[in-house]
PDB file of C-alpha atoms and ligand atoms in Angstrom:
ATOM      1  CA  MET U   1      92.200 193.286 102.950  1.00 95.00           C
ATOM      2  CA  HIS U   2      91.179 192.100 106.425  1.00 95.00           C
ATOM      3  CA  GLU U   3      87.625 192.808 107.574  1.00 95.00           C
ATOM      4  CA  ALA U   4      86.824 192.465 111.291  1.00 95.00           C
ATOM      5  CA  ASP U   5      84.157 189.840 112.055  1.00 97.00           C
ATOM      6  CA  PHE U   6      81.789 190.892 114.824  1.00 98.00           C
ATOM      7  CA  ASP U   7      79.089 188.525 113.561  1.00 98.00           C
ATOM      8  CA  VAL U   8      77.268 186.355 116.120  1.00 98.00           C
ATOM      9  CA  ALA U   9      74.585 185.084 113.737  1.00 98.00           C
ATOM     10  CA  GLY U  10      73.882 181.374 114.089  1.00 97.00           C
ATOM     11  CA  GLN U  11      75.333 181.101 117.588  1.00 98.00           C
ATOM     12  CA  THR U  12      73.253 179.930 120.538  1.00 98.00           C
ATOM     13  CA  ALA U  13      73.796 182.053 123.644  1.00 99.00           C
ATOM     14  CA  ILE U  14      72.532 181.559 127.183  1.00 99.00           C
ATOM     15  CA  VAL U  15      72.029 184.812 129.102  1.00 99.00           C
ATOM     16  CA  THR U  16      71.154 184.532 132.787  1.00 99.00           C
ATOM     17  CA  GLY U  17      69.154 187.192 134.608  1.00 98.00           C
ATOM     18  CA  ALA U  18      67.683 188.687 131.454  1.00 98.00           C
ATOM     19  CA  SER U  19      64.279 189.948 132.596  1.00 98.00           C
ATOM     20  CA  GLN U  20      65.646 193.516 132.899  1.00 97.00           C
ATOM     21  CA  GLY U  21      68.747 195.673 132.986  1.00 97.00           C
ATOM     22  CA  ILE U  22      72.076 194.627 131.557  1.00 98.00           C
ATOM     23  CA  GLY U  23      71.048 190.989 130.956  1.00 98.00           C
ATOM     24  CA  ARG U  24      68.069 192.046 128.908  1.00 98.00           C
ATOM     25  CA  ALA U  25      70.220 194.440 126.845  1.00 98.00           C
ATOM     26  CA  ILE U  26      72.746 191.648 126.217  1.00 98.00           C
ATOM     27  CA  ALA U  27      70.066 189.175 125.115  1.00 98.00           C
ATOM     28  CA  GLU U  28      68.390 191.692 122.829  1.00 98.00           C
ATOM     29  CA  THR U  29      71.699 192.792 121.304  1.00 98.00           C
ATOM     30  CA  LEU U  30      72.917 189.253 120.588  1.00 98.00           C
ATOM     31  CA  ALA U  31      69.519 188.333 119.119  1.00 98.00           C
ATOM     32  CA  ALA U  32      69.495 191.473 116.974  1.00 98.00           C
ATOM     33  CA  GLY U  33      72.854 190.253 115.683  1.00 98.00           C
ATOM     34  CA  GLY U  34      71.259 186.948 114.670  1.00 98.00           C
ATOM     35  CA  ALA U  35      72.107 184.741 117.667  1.00 98.00           C
ATOM     36  CA  ASP U  36      69.487 182.468 119.189  1.00 98.00           C
ATOM     37  CA  VAL U  37      69.226 183.264 122.882  1.00 99.00           C
ATOM     38  CA  ALA U  38      68.028 181.287 125.879  1.00 99.00           C
ATOM     39  CA  VAL U  39      67.124 183.689 128.685  1.00 99.00           C
ATOM     40  CA  CYS U  40      66.192 183.033 132.280  1.00 99.00           C
ATOM     41  CA  SER U  41      65.119 184.738 135.475  1.00 98.00           C
ATOM     42  CA  ARG U  42      63.373 183.582 138.644  1.00 98.00           C
ATOM     43  CA  ASP U  43      60.007 184.584 137.209  1.00 98.00           C
ATOM     44  CA  ILE U  44      58.740 183.430 133.815  1.00 98.00           C
ATOM     45  CA  ASP U  45      56.175 186.255 133.852  1.00 98.00           C
ATOM     46  CA  ARG U  46      59.062 188.736 133.850  1.00 98.00           C
ATOM     47  CA  VAL U  47      61.457 187.039 131.435  1.00 98.00           C
ATOM     48  CA  GLY U  48      58.793 185.604 129.092  1.00 98.00           C
ATOM     49  CA  PRO U  49      57.897 189.019 127.605  1.00 98.00           C
ATOM     50  CA  VAL U  50      61.592 189.680 126.883  1.00 98.00           C
ATOM     51  CA  ALA U  51      61.714 186.517 124.782  1.00 98.00           C
ATOM     52  CA  ASP U  52      58.390 187.423 123.138  1.00 98.00           C
ATOM     53  CA  GLY U  53      59.811 190.823 122.127  1.00 98.00           C
ATOM     54  CA  ILE U  54      62.912 189.202 120.669  1.00 98.00           C
ATOM     55  CA  ASN U  55      60.855 186.653 118.741  1.00 98.00           C
ATOM     56  CA  GLU U  56      58.748 189.461 117.301  1.00 98.00           C
ATOM     57  CA  GLU U  57      61.528 191.851 116.344  1.00 98.00           C
ATOM     58  CA  ALA U  58      64.974 190.258 116.242  1.00 96.00           C
ATOM     59  CA  GLU U  59      66.701 188.099 113.677  1.00 97.00           C
ATOM     60  CA  GLY U  60      67.519 185.413 116.240  1.00 97.00           C
ATOM     61  CA  ASP U  61      65.012 183.320 118.193  1.00 98.00           C
ATOM     62  CA  ALA U  62      64.503 183.349 121.949  1.00 98.00           C
ATOM     63  CA  LEU U  63      63.569 180.765 124.553  1.00 99.00           C
ATOM     64  CA  ALA U  64      62.537 181.894 128.052  1.00 99.00           C
ATOM     65  CA  VAL U  65      62.923 179.557 131.026  1.00 99.00           C
ATOM     66  CA  GLU U  66      62.171 180.143 134.690  1.00 98.00           C
ATOM     67  CA  CYS U  67      65.415 179.289 136.463  1.00 99.00           C
ATOM     68  CA  ASN U  68      66.918 180.338 139.760  1.00 98.00           C
ATOM     69  CA  VAL U  69      70.635 180.196 139.007  1.00 98.00           C
ATOM     70  CA  ARG U  70      71.432 179.438 142.661  1.00 98.00           C
ATOM     71  CA  GLU U  71      69.774 176.016 142.213  1.00 98.00           C
ATOM     72  CA  ARG U  72      71.898 173.409 140.438  1.00 98.00           C
ATOM     73  CA  ASP U  73      68.951 171.258 139.335  1.00 98.00           C
ATOM     74  CA  GLN U  74      67.215 174.285 137.793  1.00 99.00           C
ATOM     75  CA  VAL U  75      70.400 175.269 135.945  1.00 99.00           C
ATOM     76  CA  GLU U  76      70.724 171.716 134.593  1.00 99.00           C
ATOM     77  CA  ALA U  77      67.107 171.794 133.387  1.00 99.00           C
ATOM     78  CA  PHE U  78      67.638 175.240 131.784  1.00 99.00           C
ATOM     79  CA  VAL U  79      70.711 174.114 129.845  1.00 99.00           C
ATOM     80  CA  GLU U  80      68.984 170.861 128.824  1.00 98.00           C
ATOM     81  CA  GLU U  81      65.976 172.797 127.508  1.00 98.00           C
ATOM     82  CA  THR U  82      68.313 175.132 125.602  1.00 98.00           C
ATOM     83  CA  VAL U  83      70.048 172.208 123.890  1.00 98.00           C
ATOM     84  CA  GLU U  84      66.682 170.585 123.072  1.00 98.00           C
ATOM     85  CA  GLU U  85      65.450 173.847 121.531  1.00 98.00           C
ATOM     86  CA  PHE U  86      68.558 175.069 119.700  1.00 98.00           C
ATOM     87  CA  GLY U  87      70.778 171.974 119.476  1.00 98.00           C
ATOM     88  CA  ASP U  88      73.908 173.398 121.160  1.00 97.00           C
ATOM     89  CA  VAL U  89      75.361 176.064 123.428  1.00 98.00           C
ATOM     90  CA  ASP U  90      78.024 178.318 121.881  1.00 98.00           C
ATOM     91  CA  ALA U  91      78.067 181.127 124.424  1.00 99.00           C
ATOM     92  CA  LEU U  92      77.188 181.580 128.076  1.00 99.00           C
ATOM     93  CA  VAL U  93      76.789 185.018 129.648  1.00 99.00           C
ATOM     94  CA  ASN U  94      76.786 184.777 133.447  1.00 99.00           C
ATOM     95  CA  ASN U  95      74.903 188.000 134.122  1.00 98.00           C
ATOM     96  CA  ALA U  96      72.478 187.259 136.985  1.00 98.00           C
ATOM     97  CA  GLY U  97      73.727 188.972 140.107  1.00 96.00           C
ATOM     98  CA  GLY U  98      72.922 191.476 142.760  1.00 93.00           C
ATOM     99  CA  GLU U  99      73.685 192.898 146.167  1.00 93.00           C
ATOM    100  CA  PHE U 100      72.485 194.882 149.143  1.00 91.00           C
ATOM    101  CA  VAL U 101      74.308 197.740 150.834  1.00 92.00           C
ATOM    102  CA  ALA U 102      75.610 197.206 154.371  1.00 95.00           C
ATOM    103  CA  ALA U 103      78.690 197.860 156.473  1.00 97.00           C
ATOM    104  CA  PHE U 104      80.803 194.722 156.844  1.00 98.00           C
ATOM    105  CA  GLU U 105      80.071 194.403 160.579  1.00 98.00           C
ATOM    106  CA  ASP U 106      76.324 194.437 159.894  1.00 98.00           C
ATOM    107  CA  ILE U 107      76.299 191.617 157.333  1.00 98.00           C
ATOM    108  CA  SER U 108      74.861 188.421 158.813  1.00 98.00           C
ATOM    109  CA  PRO U 109      76.284 185.028 157.826  1.00 98.00           C
ATOM    110  CA  ASN U 110      73.048 184.436 155.936  1.00 98.00           C
ATOM    111  CA  GLY U 111      73.342 187.777 154.095  1.00 98.00           C
ATOM    112  CA  TRP U 112      76.971 187.087 153.214  1.00 98.00           C
ATOM    113  CA  ASN U 113      76.150 183.619 151.905  1.00 98.00           C
ATOM    114  CA  SER U 114      73.192 184.838 149.861  1.00 98.00           C
ATOM    115  CA  ILE U 115      75.314 187.362 147.906  1.00 98.00           C
ATOM    116  CA  VAL U 116      78.198 184.942 147.366  1.00 98.00           C
ATOM    117  CA  ASP U 117      75.657 182.327 146.310  1.00 98.00           C
ATOM    118  CA  LEU U 118      73.928 184.655 143.838  1.00 98.00           C
ATOM    119  CA  ASN U 119      77.063 186.109 142.248  1.00 98.00           C
ATOM    120  CA  LEU U 120      79.771 183.464 142.541  1.00 98.00           C
ATOM    121  CA  ASN U 121      78.165 180.071 143.145  1.00 98.00           C
ATOM    122  CA  SER U 122      75.633 180.647 140.358  1.00 98.00           C
ATOM    123  CA  THR U 123      78.539 181.357 138.002  1.00 99.00           C
ATOM    124  CA  PHE U 124      80.088 178.050 139.117  1.00 98.00           C
ATOM    125  CA  HIS U 125      76.824 176.138 138.449  1.00 99.00           C
ATOM    126  CA  CYS U 126      76.062 177.684 135.047  1.00 99.00           C
ATOM    127  CA  THR U 127      79.660 177.477 133.841  1.00 99.00           C
ATOM    128  CA  GLN U 128      80.109 173.848 134.853  1.00 98.00           C
ATOM    129  CA  VAL U 129      76.789 172.729 133.329  1.00 99.00           C
ATOM    130  CA  ALA U 130      76.898 174.766 130.086  1.00 99.00           C
ATOM    131  CA  GLY U 131      80.661 174.270 129.858  1.00 98.00           C
ATOM    132  CA  GLU U 132      80.132 170.507 129.738  1.00 98.00           C
ATOM    133  CA  VAL U 133      78.020 170.949 126.590  1.00 98.00           C
ATOM    134  CA  MET U 134      80.721 173.151 125.039  1.00 98.00           C
ATOM    135  CA  ARG U 135      83.524 170.737 125.970  1.00 98.00           C
ATOM    136  CA  GLU U 136      81.660 167.787 124.465  1.00 97.00           C
ATOM    137  CA  GLY U 137      80.934 169.857 121.347  1.00 96.00           C
ATOM    138  CA  ASP U 138      82.999 172.373 119.414  1.00 95.00           C
ATOM    139  CA  GLY U 139      84.005 174.610 122.301  1.00 98.00           C
ATOM    140  CA  GLY U 140      82.528 178.035 122.854  1.00 98.00           C
ATOM    141  CA  CYS U 141      82.778 181.220 124.792  1.00 98.00           C
ATOM    142  CA  ILE U 142      81.911 182.320 128.314  1.00 99.00           C
ATOM    143  CA  VAL U 143      81.476 185.920 129.445  1.00 99.00           C
ATOM    144  CA  ASN U 144      81.245 186.614 133.169  1.00 99.00           C
ATOM    145  CA  LEU U 145      79.862 189.808 134.674  1.00 98.00           C
ATOM    146  CA  SER U 146      82.131 191.212 137.347  1.00 98.00           C
ATOM    147  CA  SER U 147      82.103 194.902 138.351  1.00 97.00           C
ATOM    148  CA  VAL U 148      84.487 197.761 138.987  1.00 96.00           C
ATOM    149  CA  ASN U 149      83.579 196.943 142.582  1.00 96.00           C
ATOM    150  CA  GLY U 150      85.375 193.626 142.071  1.00 97.00           C
ATOM    151  CA  GLN U 151      88.492 195.527 140.975  1.00 96.00           C
ATOM    152  CA  HIS U 152      88.656 198.157 143.715  1.00 94.00           C
ATOM    153  CA  ALA U 153      87.696 198.612 147.339  1.00 94.00           C
ATOM    154  CA  ALA U 154      83.933 198.938 147.626  1.00 95.00           C
ATOM    155  CA  PRO U 155      82.941 200.226 151.066  1.00 95.00           C
ATOM    156  CA  ASN U 156      79.582 198.892 152.273  1.00 94.00           C
ATOM    157  CA  GLU U 157      79.580 196.252 149.551  1.00 95.00           C
ATOM    158  CA  SER U 158      82.258 193.877 150.876  1.00 97.00           C
ATOM    159  CA  HIS U 159      80.275 190.717 150.100  1.00 98.00           C
ATOM    160  CA  TYR U 160      79.550 191.921 146.568  1.00 96.00           C
ATOM    161  CA  SER U 161      83.111 193.126 146.027  1.00 97.00           C
ATOM    162  CA  ALA U 162      84.612 189.831 147.225  1.00 98.00           C
ATOM    163  CA  SER U 163      82.309 187.738 145.038  1.00 98.00           C
ATOM    164  CA  LYS U 164      82.936 189.890 141.955  1.00 98.00           C
ATOM    165  CA  ALA U 165      86.720 189.805 142.527  1.00 98.00           C
ATOM    166  CA  ALA U 166      86.547 186.008 142.727  1.00 98.00           C
ATOM    167  CA  ILE U 167      84.813 185.947 139.347  1.00 99.00           C
ATOM    168  CA  ILE U 168      87.827 187.678 137.786  1.00 98.00           C
ATOM    169  CA  ARG U 169      90.232 185.000 139.131  1.00 98.00           C
ATOM    170  CA  LEU U 170      87.842 182.224 138.084  1.00 98.00           C
ATOM    171  CA  THR U 171      87.788 183.719 134.578  1.00 99.00           C
ATOM    172  CA  GLU U 172      91.591 183.689 134.360  1.00 98.00           C
ATOM    173  CA  THR U 173      91.889 180.162 135.730  1.00 98.00           C
ATOM    174  CA  LEU U 174      89.257 178.621 133.475  1.00 98.00           C
ATOM    175  CA  ALA U 175      90.716 180.364 130.443  1.00 98.00           C
ATOM    176  CA  VAL U 176      93.841 178.262 131.013  1.00 98.00           C
ATOM    177  CA  GLU U 177      92.090 175.023 132.046  1.00 98.00           C
ATOM    178  CA  TRP U 178      89.670 175.003 129.125  1.00 98.00           C
ATOM    179  CA  ALA U 179      91.869 176.444 126.377  1.00 98.00           C
ATOM    180  CA  ASP U 180      92.455 172.972 124.939  1.00 98.00           C
ATOM    181  CA  ASP U 181      88.692 172.475 124.790  1.00 98.00           C
ATOM    182  CA  GLY U 182      88.374 175.494 122.501  1.00 98.00           C
ATOM    183  CA  ILE U 183      86.601 177.570 125.136  1.00 98.00           C
ATOM    184  CA  ARG U 184      87.406 181.246 125.640  1.00 99.00           C
ATOM    185  CA  VAL U 185      86.516 182.709 129.040  1.00 99.00           C
ATOM    186  CA  ASN U 186      86.392 186.469 129.497  1.00 99.00           C
ATOM    187  CA  CYS U 187      84.918 188.944 131.908  1.00 98.00           C
ATOM    188  CA  VAL U 188      83.320 192.389 131.765  1.00 98.00           C
ATOM    189  CA  ALA U 189      83.585 194.804 134.688  1.00 98.00           C
ATOM    190  CA  PRO U 190      80.969 197.535 134.303  1.00 97.00           C
ATOM    191  CA  GLY U 191      80.995 200.841 136.097  1.00 95.00           C
ATOM    192  CA  LEU U 192      77.683 202.381 137.045  1.00 93.00           C
ATOM    193  CA  VAL U 193      74.969 201.378 134.571  1.00 95.00           C
ATOM    194  CA  GLN U 194      71.381 202.529 134.521  1.00 94.00           C
ATOM    195  CA  THR U 195      69.179 199.529 135.276  1.00 94.00           C
ATOM    196  CA  PRO U 196      65.850 199.307 137.108  1.00 91.00           C
ATOM    197  CA  GLY U 197      67.600 198.523 140.391  1.00 82.00           C
ATOM    198  CA  VAL U 198      70.198 201.281 140.077  1.00 86.00           C
ATOM    199  CA  ALA U 199      67.572 203.758 138.840  1.00 81.00           C
ATOM    200  CA  GLU U 200      65.613 203.117 142.013  1.00 78.00           C
ATOM    201  CA  THR U 201      68.712 203.701 144.154  1.00 73.00           C
ATOM    202  CA  LEU U 202      69.790 206.918 142.388  1.00 73.00           C
ATOM    203  CA  GLY U 203      66.419 208.227 141.285  1.00 76.00           C
ATOM    204  CA  ILE U 204      67.662 208.583 137.707  1.00 76.00           C
ATOM    205  CA  GLN U 205      64.922 208.181 135.127  1.00 78.00           C
ATOM    206  CA  SER U 206      65.759 206.844 131.681  1.00 77.00           C
ATOM    207  CA  ASP U 207      64.717 210.154 130.058  1.00 79.00           C
ATOM    208  CA  GLN U 208      67.443 211.898 132.092  1.00 81.00           C
ATOM    209  CA  MET U 209      70.158 209.619 130.783  1.00 87.00           C
ATOM    210  CA  PRO U 210      72.956 211.297 128.831  1.00 91.00           C
ATOM    211  CA  PRO U 211      73.217 209.938 125.287  1.00 93.00           C
ATOM    212  CA  ARG U 212      75.765 207.220 124.498  1.00 94.00           C
ATOM    213  CA  GLU U 213      77.653 209.644 122.235  1.00 94.00           C
ATOM    214  CA  GLN U 214      78.607 211.676 125.313  1.00 94.00           C
ATOM    215  CA  VAL U 215      81.991 210.310 126.393  1.00 90.00           C
ATOM    216  CA  ASP U 216      82.244 212.051 129.766  1.00 90.00           C
ATOM    217  CA  ARG U 217      79.214 210.742 131.599  1.00 89.00           C
ATOM    218  CA  ARG U 218      78.914 209.158 135.022  1.00 86.00           C
ATOM    219  CA  ILE U 219      76.466 206.423 134.081  1.00 91.00           C
ATOM    220  CA  GLY U 220      76.258 203.875 131.305  1.00 94.00           C
ATOM    221  CA  HIS U 221      73.446 202.333 129.309  1.00 95.00           C
ATOM    222  CA  GLY U 222      72.870 198.557 129.271  1.00 97.00           C
ATOM    223  CA  GLU U 223      73.785 198.687 125.598  1.00 98.00           C
ATOM    224  CA  ASP U 224      77.276 199.964 126.475  1.00 98.00           C
ATOM    225  CA  ILE U 225      77.875 196.633 128.189  1.00 98.00           C
ATOM    226  CA  ALA U 226      75.959 194.544 125.652  1.00 98.00           C
ATOM    227  CA  ASP U 227      78.056 195.787 122.721  1.00 98.00           C
ATOM    228  CA  VAL U 228      81.273 194.761 124.485  1.00 98.00           C
ATOM    229  CA  VAL U 229      79.771 191.350 125.274  1.00 99.00           C
ATOM    230  CA  GLN U 230      78.888 190.913 121.595  1.00 98.00           C
ATOM    231  CA  PHE U 231      82.498 191.695 120.678  1.00 98.00           C
ATOM    232  CA  LEU U 232      83.777 189.106 123.188  1.00 98.00           C
ATOM    233  CA  VAL U 233      81.378 186.468 121.824  1.00 98.00           C
ATOM    234  CA  SER U 234      82.227 187.236 118.198  1.00 98.00           C
ATOM    235  CA  PRO U 235      85.094 185.830 116.104  1.00 98.00           C
ATOM    236  CA  ALA U 236      86.792 189.254 116.378  1.00 98.00           C
ATOM    237  CA  ALA U 237      87.817 188.304 119.943  1.00 98.00           C
ATOM    238  CA  ALA U 238      89.327 184.955 118.891  1.00 98.00           C
ATOM    239  CA  PHE U 239      92.712 185.810 120.476  1.00 98.00           C
ATOM    240  CA  MET U 240      91.226 187.066 123.756  1.00 98.00           C
ATOM    241  CA  THR U 241      90.751 184.801 126.736  1.00 99.00           C
ATOM    242  CA  GLY U 242      91.172 185.212 130.478  1.00 99.00           C
ATOM    243  CA  GLU U 243      90.723 188.984 130.198  1.00 98.00           C
ATOM    244  CA  THR U 244      88.603 191.405 132.181  1.00 98.00           C
ATOM    245  CA  VAL U 245      87.378 194.353 130.149  1.00 98.00           C
ATOM    246  CA  THR U 246      86.459 197.400 132.226  1.00 97.00           C
ATOM    247  CA  VAL U 247      83.561 199.389 130.764  1.00 97.00           C
ATOM    248  CA  LYS U 248      83.099 202.521 132.823  1.00 95.00           C
ATOM    249  CA  GLY U 249      83.605 205.620 130.704  1.00 94.00           C
ATOM    250  CA  VAL U 250      86.281 208.112 131.643  1.00 92.00           C
ATOM    251  CA  PRO U 251      88.866 206.533 133.967  1.00 88.00           C
ATOM    252  CA  ARG U 252      88.875 208.515 137.189  1.00 81.00           C
ATOM    253  CA  PRO U 253      91.003 207.853 140.243  1.00 74.00           C
ATOM    254  CA  GLY U 254      89.419 205.668 142.911  1.00 70.00           C
ATOM    255  CA  ASN U 255      86.104 203.961 142.544  1.00 73.00           C
ATOM    256  CA  SER U 256      83.776 206.430 140.851  1.00 73.00           C
ATOM    257  CA  MET U 257      80.877 203.984 141.248  1.00 77.00           C
ATOM    258  CA  GLN U 258      81.115 204.162 145.029  1.00 76.00           C
ATOM    259  CA  HIS U 259      81.281 207.950 144.824  1.00 75.00           C
ATOM    260  CA  ASP U 260      78.273 208.155 142.526  1.00 74.00           C
ATOM    261  CA  LEU U 261      76.253 205.900 144.806  1.00 74.00           C
ATOM    262  CA  GLY U 262      77.183 208.001 147.847  1.00 74.00           C
ATOM    263  CA  LEU U 263      78.787 204.986 149.532  1.00 73.00           C
ATOM    264  CA  GLU U 264      82.284 206.436 150.051  1.00 68.00           C
TER     265      GLU U 264
HETATM  266  N1  NAP F 301      73.968 198.114 137.061  1.00 63.42           N
HETATM  267  C1  NAP F 301      75.215 198.351 137.421  1.00 63.42           C
HETATM  268  O1  NAP F 301      75.604 199.511 137.701  1.00 63.42           O
HETATM  269  C2  NAP F 301      76.215 197.228 137.468  1.00 63.42           C
HETATM  270  C3  NAP F 301      77.563 197.563 137.615  1.00 63.42           C
HETATM  271  C4  NAP F 301      78.519 196.538 137.667  1.00 63.42           C
HETATM  272  C5  NAP F 301      78.127 195.214 137.549  1.00 63.42           C
HETATM  273  N2  NAP F 301      76.801 194.910 137.402  1.00 63.42           N
HETATM  274  C6  NAP F 301      76.446 193.489 137.282  1.00 63.42           C
HETATM  275  O2  NAP F 301      75.714 193.284 136.100  1.00 63.42           O
HETATM  276  C7  NAP F 301      74.758 192.244 136.284  1.00 63.42           C
HETATM  277  C8  NAP F 301      73.375 192.783 135.955  1.00 63.42           C
HETATM  278  O3  NAP F 301      73.132 193.929 136.756  1.00 63.42           O
HETATM  279  P1  NAP F 301      71.777 194.781 136.628  1.00 63.42           P
HETATM  280  O4  NAP F 301      72.049 196.101 137.234  1.00 63.42           O
HETATM  281  O5  NAP F 301      71.250 194.676 135.239  1.00 63.42           O
HETATM  282  O6  NAP F 301      70.836 193.962 137.641  1.00 63.42           O
HETATM  283  P2  NAP F 301      69.267 194.063 137.886  1.00 63.42           P
HETATM  284  O7  NAP F 301      68.661 195.228 137.197  1.00 63.42           O
HETATM  285  O8  NAP F 301      69.073 193.942 139.362  1.00 63.42           O
HETATM  286  O9  NAP F 301      68.749 192.724 137.182  1.00 63.42           O
HETATM  287  C9  NAP F 301      69.148 191.495 137.679  1.00 63.42           C
HETATM  288  C10 NAP F 301      68.615 190.395 136.806  1.00 63.42           C
HETATM  289  O10 NAP F 301      68.999 189.134 137.367  1.00 63.42           O
HETATM  290  C11 NAP F 301      67.825 188.338 137.592  1.00 63.42           C
HETATM  291  N3  NAP F 301      68.081 187.513 138.755  1.00 63.42           N
HETATM  292  C12 NAP F 301      68.308 187.914 140.033  1.00 63.42           C
HETATM  293  N4  NAP F 301      68.496 186.852 140.827  1.00 63.42           N
HETATM  294  C13 NAP F 301      68.380 185.756 140.042  1.00 63.42           C
HETATM  295  C14 NAP F 301      68.478 184.355 140.284  1.00 63.42           C
HETATM  296  N5  NAP F 301      68.730 183.870 141.521  1.00 63.42           N
HETATM  297  N6  NAP F 301      68.292 183.502 139.253  1.00 63.42           N
HETATM  298  C15 NAP F 301      68.039 183.985 138.013  1.00 63.42           C
HETATM  299  N7  NAP F 301      67.942 185.293 137.721  1.00 63.42           N
HETATM  300  C16 NAP F 301      68.105 186.170 138.730  1.00 63.42           C
HETATM  301  C17 NAP F 301      66.689 189.336 137.729  1.00 63.42           C
HETATM  302  O11 NAP F 301      65.479 188.768 137.297  1.00 63.42           O
HETATM  303  P3  NAP F 301      64.260 188.322 138.265  1.00 63.42           P
HETATM  304  O12 NAP F 301      64.162 189.363 139.357  1.00 63.42           O
HETATM  305  O13 NAP F 301      63.095 188.318 137.322  1.00 63.42           O
HETATM  306  O14 NAP F 301      64.648 186.966 138.765  1.00 63.42           O
HETATM  307  C18 NAP F 301      67.105 190.406 136.718  1.00 63.42           C
HETATM  308  O15 NAP F 301      66.721 190.031 135.422  1.00 63.42           O
HETATM  309  C19 NAP F 301      74.912 191.795 137.736  1.00 63.42           C
HETATM  310  O16 NAP F 301      75.755 190.675 137.803  1.00 63.42           O
HETATM  311  C20 NAP F 301      75.537 193.005 138.396  1.00 63.42           C
HETATM  312  O17 NAP F 301      76.259 192.652 139.557  1.00 63.42           O
HETATM  313  C21 NAP F 301      75.850 195.893 137.371  1.00 63.42           C
END
């Protein structure tokens, strides 16, 4: 009888932007499942404690590195340190990302470039550098973080929406280009998820969060996204590549994230 294999034990996974929020949940979930994780953020004092917690409690080991994913040389050093520590890279989760809210006509060229740089160009840097290790080795798996705002119109987030939409096309393209290298490339598009940044915007405290068992809720937990990422990294997703998995609870017409944020 067939038994599904969601096991990630023994894999080495890089998770970018893991000092808080969804990235932290992904790193902790993969490590709890036995993967070794290399985590980064722009501030070692913020991401270091995440790795310390993993090393204390999880089955897998963690390495924390200060790395600004917009900077190619820092990404190269991060991946090099990961290989030195763990010997290989099996999975890359391009999670680091962010935005600010502004009407299109108010976005300066500098503001536009900074969001495209953070969301899209960083994905290019990390994927090319970590992908090289995978291509020279036994292949691997890449999971990109898009957003429902990359799938639908997102008023007052045009820079973010455009960069997250581009990530979906990049995912599909690389899935074809790197299939012969044994690399699967998939994408997750979350709806609204409670993270420190979003909590600040909406004023939702973690003790007000509806439990995960509640299907009809407007906001997700980081773990809702992390569990799907674990599935995509695991052998159970062996026949999935080039896909974008939307994780947003009950499918409602339009872009419920924009509505919830009061941006429509
Ligand atoms: N939360 C949502 O509702 C939601 C919905 C859809 C998609 N997403 C996507 O999911 C991902 C995570 O979102 P989140 O809400 O968890 O974000 P968040 O709470 O703002 O956390 C962002 C993380 O990225 C790190 N980071 C930011 N800039 C970085 C850089 N240049 N280099 C390295 N690390 C950097 C931050 O760490 P430091 O500040 O310590 O550098 C932090 O750990 C993003 O790509 C976001 O677009 C989120």
